[in-house]
Amino acid sequence: MDNFGSLHHVELQQVSDLRSSVDTWTWLFDALGYTPHQEWSGGRGWRHGSTYIVLASASRGGAHDRRLPGLSHLAFHAGTMQNVDRLWTAAPQNGWSRLYADRHPRAGGDQHYAAFLEKAERFKVELVASDAVR
């Protein structure tokens, strides 16, 4: 039972445009060590260890807004501060907008080194450095 209490999977987002979302998320998942796990006409999945993440086509229209009730964002361990900086630099060329640029990399506080990114469908991720002062 060494997986007890850990996440099995996350159905991350119901997307309006699966094709463009897959391209954007694939870059990030590749950079974070996830590998393709599932693929079907209405979705994709990536695995990291015993956890996997799924993107699926939305069955209804509408837009995600992390500021409304519901999921705000996911935070990923992203390695060293140097790796967080590398991802921050590459993000715009890979479909991600930078958030809180005026406070980067300390937007989460002085003891927290992270990059905050958002994709076109307004889904936010936080990439946290493991070697930052706590």
PDB file of C-alpha atoms in Angstrom:
ATOM      1  CA  MET A   1       0.000   0.000   0.000  1.00  0.00           C
ATOM      2  CA  ASP A   2       2.852   2.439  -0.691  1.00  0.00           C
ATOM      3  CA  ASN A   3       0.536   4.511  -2.922  1.00  0.00           C
ATOM      4  CA  PHE A   4      -2.015   4.966  -0.151  1.00  0.00           C
ATOM      5  CA  GLY A   5      -3.263   8.552  -0.133  1.00  0.00           C
ATOM      6  CA  SER A   6      -1.444   9.629  -3.281  1.00  0.00           C
ATOM      7  CA  LEU A   7      -3.294  10.808  -6.354  1.00  0.00           C
ATOM      8  CA  HIS A   8      -4.223   8.092  -8.821  1.00  0.00           C
ATOM      9  CA  HIS A   9      -5.098  10.459 -11.649  1.00  0.00           C
ATOM     10  CA  VAL A  10      -6.411  13.931 -12.358  1.00  0.00           C
ATOM     11  CA  GLU A  11      -8.793  14.723 -15.174  1.00  0.00           C
ATOM     12  CA  LEU A  12      -7.222  18.100 -15.478  1.00  0.00           C
ATOM     13  CA  GLN A  13      -9.312  19.979 -17.943  1.00  0.00           C
ATOM     14  CA  GLN A  14     -12.295  19.654 -20.201  1.00  0.00           C
ATOM     15  CA  VAL A  15     -10.979  21.573 -23.214  1.00  0.00           C
ATOM     16  CA  SER A  16     -12.759  23.254 -26.110  1.00  0.00           C
ATOM     17  CA  ASP A  17      -9.900  22.635 -28.563  1.00  0.00           C
ATOM     18  CA  LEU A  18      -8.183  19.345 -27.786  1.00  0.00           C
ATOM     19  CA  ARG A  19      -5.580  19.700 -30.552  1.00  0.00           C
ATOM     20  CA  SER A  20      -4.161  23.037 -29.392  1.00  0.00           C
ATOM     21  CA  SER A  21      -4.393  22.053 -25.725  1.00  0.00           C
ATOM     22  CA  VAL A  22      -2.486  18.833 -26.342  1.00  0.00           C
ATOM     23  CA  ASP A  23       0.353  20.755 -28.006  1.00  0.00           C
ATOM     24  CA  THR A  24       0.585  23.229 -25.114  1.00  0.00           C
ATOM     25  CA  TRP A  25       0.381  20.637 -22.351  1.00  0.00           C
ATOM     26  CA  THR A  26       2.742  18.202 -24.114  1.00  0.00           C
ATOM     27  CA  TRP A  27       5.563  20.739 -23.918  1.00  0.00           C
ATOM     28  CA  LEU A  28       5.046  21.203 -20.178  1.00  0.00           C
ATOM     29  CA  PHE A  29       4.543  17.524 -19.392  1.00  0.00           C
ATOM     30  CA  ASP A  30       7.646  16.571 -21.389  1.00  0.00           C
ATOM     31  CA  ALA A  31       9.669  19.178 -19.489  1.00  0.00           C
ATOM     32  CA  LEU A  32       8.403  17.793 -16.157  1.00  0.00           C
ATOM     33  CA  GLY A  33       9.178  14.155 -16.998  1.00  0.00           C
ATOM     34  CA  TYR A  34       5.688  12.903 -17.899  1.00  0.00           C
ATOM     35  CA  THR A  35       5.316  10.377 -20.705  1.00  0.00           C
ATOM     36  CA  PRO A  36       2.355   9.726 -23.010  1.00  0.00           C
ATOM     37  CA  HIS A  37       0.034   7.192 -21.409  1.00  0.00           C
ATOM     38  CA  GLN A  38      -3.287   7.192 -23.261  1.00  0.00           C
ATOM     39  CA  GLU A  39      -4.697   8.545 -26.502  1.00  0.00           C
ATOM     40  CA  TRP A  40      -8.226   8.406 -27.874  1.00  0.00           C
ATOM     41  CA  SER A  41     -10.322  10.636 -30.131  1.00  0.00           C
ATOM     42  CA  GLY A  42     -11.614  12.717 -27.214  1.00  0.00           C
ATOM     43  CA  GLY A  43      -8.572  12.949 -24.983  1.00  0.00           C
ATOM     44  CA  ARG A  44      -4.971  12.297 -24.024  1.00  0.00           C
ATOM     45  CA  GLY A  45      -3.199  11.139 -20.888  1.00  0.00           C
ATOM     46  CA  TRP A  46       0.356  11.454 -19.517  1.00  0.00           C
ATOM     47  CA  ARG A  47       1.959   9.446 -16.708  1.00  0.00           C
ATOM     48  CA  HIS A  48       4.581  10.270 -14.101  1.00  0.00           C
ATOM     49  CA  GLY A  49       5.244   7.418 -11.705  1.00  0.00           C
ATOM     50  CA  SER A  50       1.936   5.983 -10.523  1.00  0.00           C
ATOM     51  CA  THR A  51      -0.047   9.148 -11.265  1.00  0.00           C
ATOM     52  CA  TYR A  52      -1.489  10.180 -14.586  1.00  0.00           C
ATOM     53  CA  ILE A  53      -3.112  13.347 -15.926  1.00  0.00           C
ATOM     54  CA  VAL A  54      -5.862  13.453 -18.536  1.00  0.00           C
ATOM     55  CA  LEU A  55      -7.099  16.157 -20.915  1.00  0.00           C
ATOM     56  CA  ALA A  56     -10.479  15.536 -22.518  1.00  0.00           C
ATOM     57  CA  SER A  57     -12.717  17.332 -24.987  1.00  0.00           C
ATOM     58  CA  ALA A  58     -15.524  19.231 -23.297  1.00  0.00           C
ATOM     59  CA  SER A  59     -18.994  17.970 -24.082  1.00  0.00           C
ATOM     60  CA  ARG A  60     -20.474  21.439 -23.556  1.00  0.00           C
ATOM     61  CA  GLY A  61     -19.351  24.942 -24.453  1.00  0.00           C
ATOM     62  CA  GLY A  62     -18.117  27.546 -22.034  1.00  0.00           C
ATOM     63  CA  ALA A  63     -14.863  28.791 -20.664  1.00  0.00           C
ATOM     64  CA  HIS A  64     -12.735  27.836 -17.693  1.00  0.00           C
ATOM     65  CA  ASP A  65     -11.981  30.660 -15.272  1.00  0.00           C
ATOM     66  CA  ARG A  66      -9.704  29.786 -12.375  1.00  0.00           C
ATOM     67  CA  ARG A  67     -11.072  32.765 -10.434  1.00  0.00           C
ATOM     68  CA  LEU A  68     -14.585  31.265 -10.276  1.00  0.00           C
ATOM     69  CA  PRO A  69     -15.508  28.476  -7.849  1.00  0.00           C
ATOM     70  CA  GLY A  70     -13.662  25.330  -8.815  1.00  0.00           C
ATOM     71  CA  LEU A  71     -10.049  24.356  -9.352  1.00  0.00           C
ATOM     72  CA  SER A  72      -7.640  27.305  -9.270  1.00  0.00           C
ATOM     73  CA  HIS A  73      -4.399  25.691 -10.423  1.00  0.00           C
ATOM     74  CA  LEU A  74      -1.994  22.803 -10.057  1.00  0.00           C
ATOM     75  CA  ALA A  75       1.501  23.218  -8.640  1.00  0.00           C
ATOM     76  CA  PHE A  76       4.265  20.936  -9.885  1.00  0.00           C
ATOM     77  CA  HIS A  77       7.708  20.251  -8.454  1.00  0.00           C
ATOM     78  CA  ALA A  78       9.949  21.631 -11.206  1.00  0.00           C
ATOM     79  CA  GLY A  79      13.465  20.866 -10.006  1.00  0.00           C
ATOM     80  CA  THR A  80      16.051  23.534  -9.397  1.00  0.00           C
ATOM     81  CA  MET A  81      15.649  27.305  -9.516  1.00  0.00           C
ATOM     82  CA  GLN A  82      17.621  27.188 -12.763  1.00  0.00           C
ATOM     83  CA  ASN A  83      15.100  24.743 -14.225  1.00  0.00           C
ATOM     84  CA  VAL A  84      12.176  26.946 -13.131  1.00  0.00           C
ATOM     85  CA  ASP A  85      13.877  29.890 -14.852  1.00  0.00           C
ATOM     86  CA  ARG A  86      14.410  27.838 -18.012  1.00  0.00           C
ATOM     87  CA  LEU A  87      10.719  26.904 -18.125  1.00  0.00           C
ATOM     88  CA  TRP A  88       9.702  30.529 -17.462  1.00  0.00           C
ATOM     89  CA  THR A  89      11.843  31.663 -20.390  1.00  0.00           C
ATOM     90  CA  ALA A  90      10.542  29.001 -22.794  1.00  0.00           C
ATOM     91  CA  ALA A  91       6.868  29.213 -21.811  1.00  0.00           C
ATOM     92  CA  PRO A  92       5.671  31.936 -24.227  1.00  0.00           C
ATOM     93  CA  GLN A  93       7.052  30.079 -27.251  1.00  0.00           C
ATOM     94  CA  ASN A  94       5.115  27.009 -26.126  1.00  0.00           C
ATOM     95  CA  GLY A  95       1.619  28.412 -25.652  1.00  0.00           C
ATOM     96  CA  TRP A  96       1.874  29.659 -22.064  1.00  0.00           C
ATOM     97  CA  SER A  97       1.583  33.237 -20.794  1.00  0.00           C
ATOM     98  CA  ARG A  98       3.617  34.405 -17.830  1.00  0.00           C
ATOM     99  CA  LEU A  99       1.691  35.537 -14.761  1.00  0.00           C
ATOM    100  CA  TYR A 100       2.916  37.986 -12.116  1.00  0.00           C
ATOM    101  CA  ALA A 101       6.000  38.927 -14.152  1.00  0.00           C
ATOM    102  CA  ASP A 102       6.567  41.971 -11.951  1.00  0.00           C
ATOM    103  CA  ARG A 103       7.009  39.668  -8.936  1.00  0.00           C
ATOM    104  CA  HIS A 104       8.655  36.668 -10.619  1.00  0.00           C
ATOM    105  CA  PRO A 105      10.098  34.415  -9.190  1.00  0.00           C
ATOM    106  CA  ARG A 106       8.840  35.380  -5.722  1.00  0.00           C
ATOM    107  CA  ALA A 107       5.144  35.919  -6.507  1.00  0.00           C
ATOM    108  CA  GLY A 108       4.305  33.253  -3.933  1.00  0.00           C
ATOM    109  CA  GLY A 109       6.312  35.009  -1.206  1.00  0.00           C
ATOM    110  CA  ASP A 110       9.930  35.590  -0.241  1.00  0.00           C
ATOM    111  CA  GLN A 111      10.503  31.975   0.794  1.00  0.00           C
ATOM    112  CA  HIS A 112       8.921  30.515  -2.360  1.00  0.00           C
ATOM    113  CA  TYR A 113      10.659  30.361  -5.767  1.00  0.00           C
ATOM    114  CA  ALA A 114       8.219  29.556  -8.543  1.00  0.00           C
ATOM    115  CA  ALA A 115       6.995  30.398 -12.028  1.00  0.00           C
ATOM    116  CA  PHE A 116       3.295  31.002 -12.578  1.00  0.00           C
ATOM    117  CA  LEU A 117       1.984  30.311 -16.077  1.00  0.00           C
ATOM    118  CA  GLU A 118      -1.410  30.386 -17.752  1.00  0.00           C
ATOM    119  CA  LYS A 119      -2.575  28.872 -21.027  1.00  0.00           C
ATOM    120  CA  ALA A 120      -5.097  30.341 -23.459  1.00  0.00           C
ATOM    121  CA  GLU A 121      -8.048  28.606 -21.802  1.00  0.00           C
ATOM    122  CA  ARG A 122      -7.124  30.348 -18.522  1.00  0.00           C
ATOM    123  CA  PHE A 123      -5.747  27.293 -16.754  1.00  0.00           C
ATOM    124  CA  LYS A 124      -2.891  28.172 -14.388  1.00  0.00           C
ATOM    125  CA  VAL A 125       0.095  26.110 -13.289  1.00  0.00           C
ATOM    126  CA  GLU A 126       2.757  26.849 -10.723  1.00  0.00           C
ATOM    127  CA  LEU A 127       6.250  25.431 -11.206  1.00  0.00           C
ATOM    128  CA  VAL A 128       7.998  25.282  -7.837  1.00  0.00           C
ATOM    129  CA  ALA A 129      11.752  25.039  -7.297  1.00  0.00           C
ATOM    130  CA  SER A 130      12.857  22.349  -4.882  1.00  0.00           C
ATOM    131  CA  ASP A 131      16.106  24.076  -3.940  1.00  0.00           C
ATOM    132  CA  ALA A 132      14.596  27.439  -2.925  1.00  0.00           C
ATOM    133  CA  VAL A 133      14.906  28.764   0.606  1.00  0.00           C
ATOM    134  CA  ARG A 134      11.878  27.648   2.650  1.00  0.00           C
TER     135      ARG A 134
END
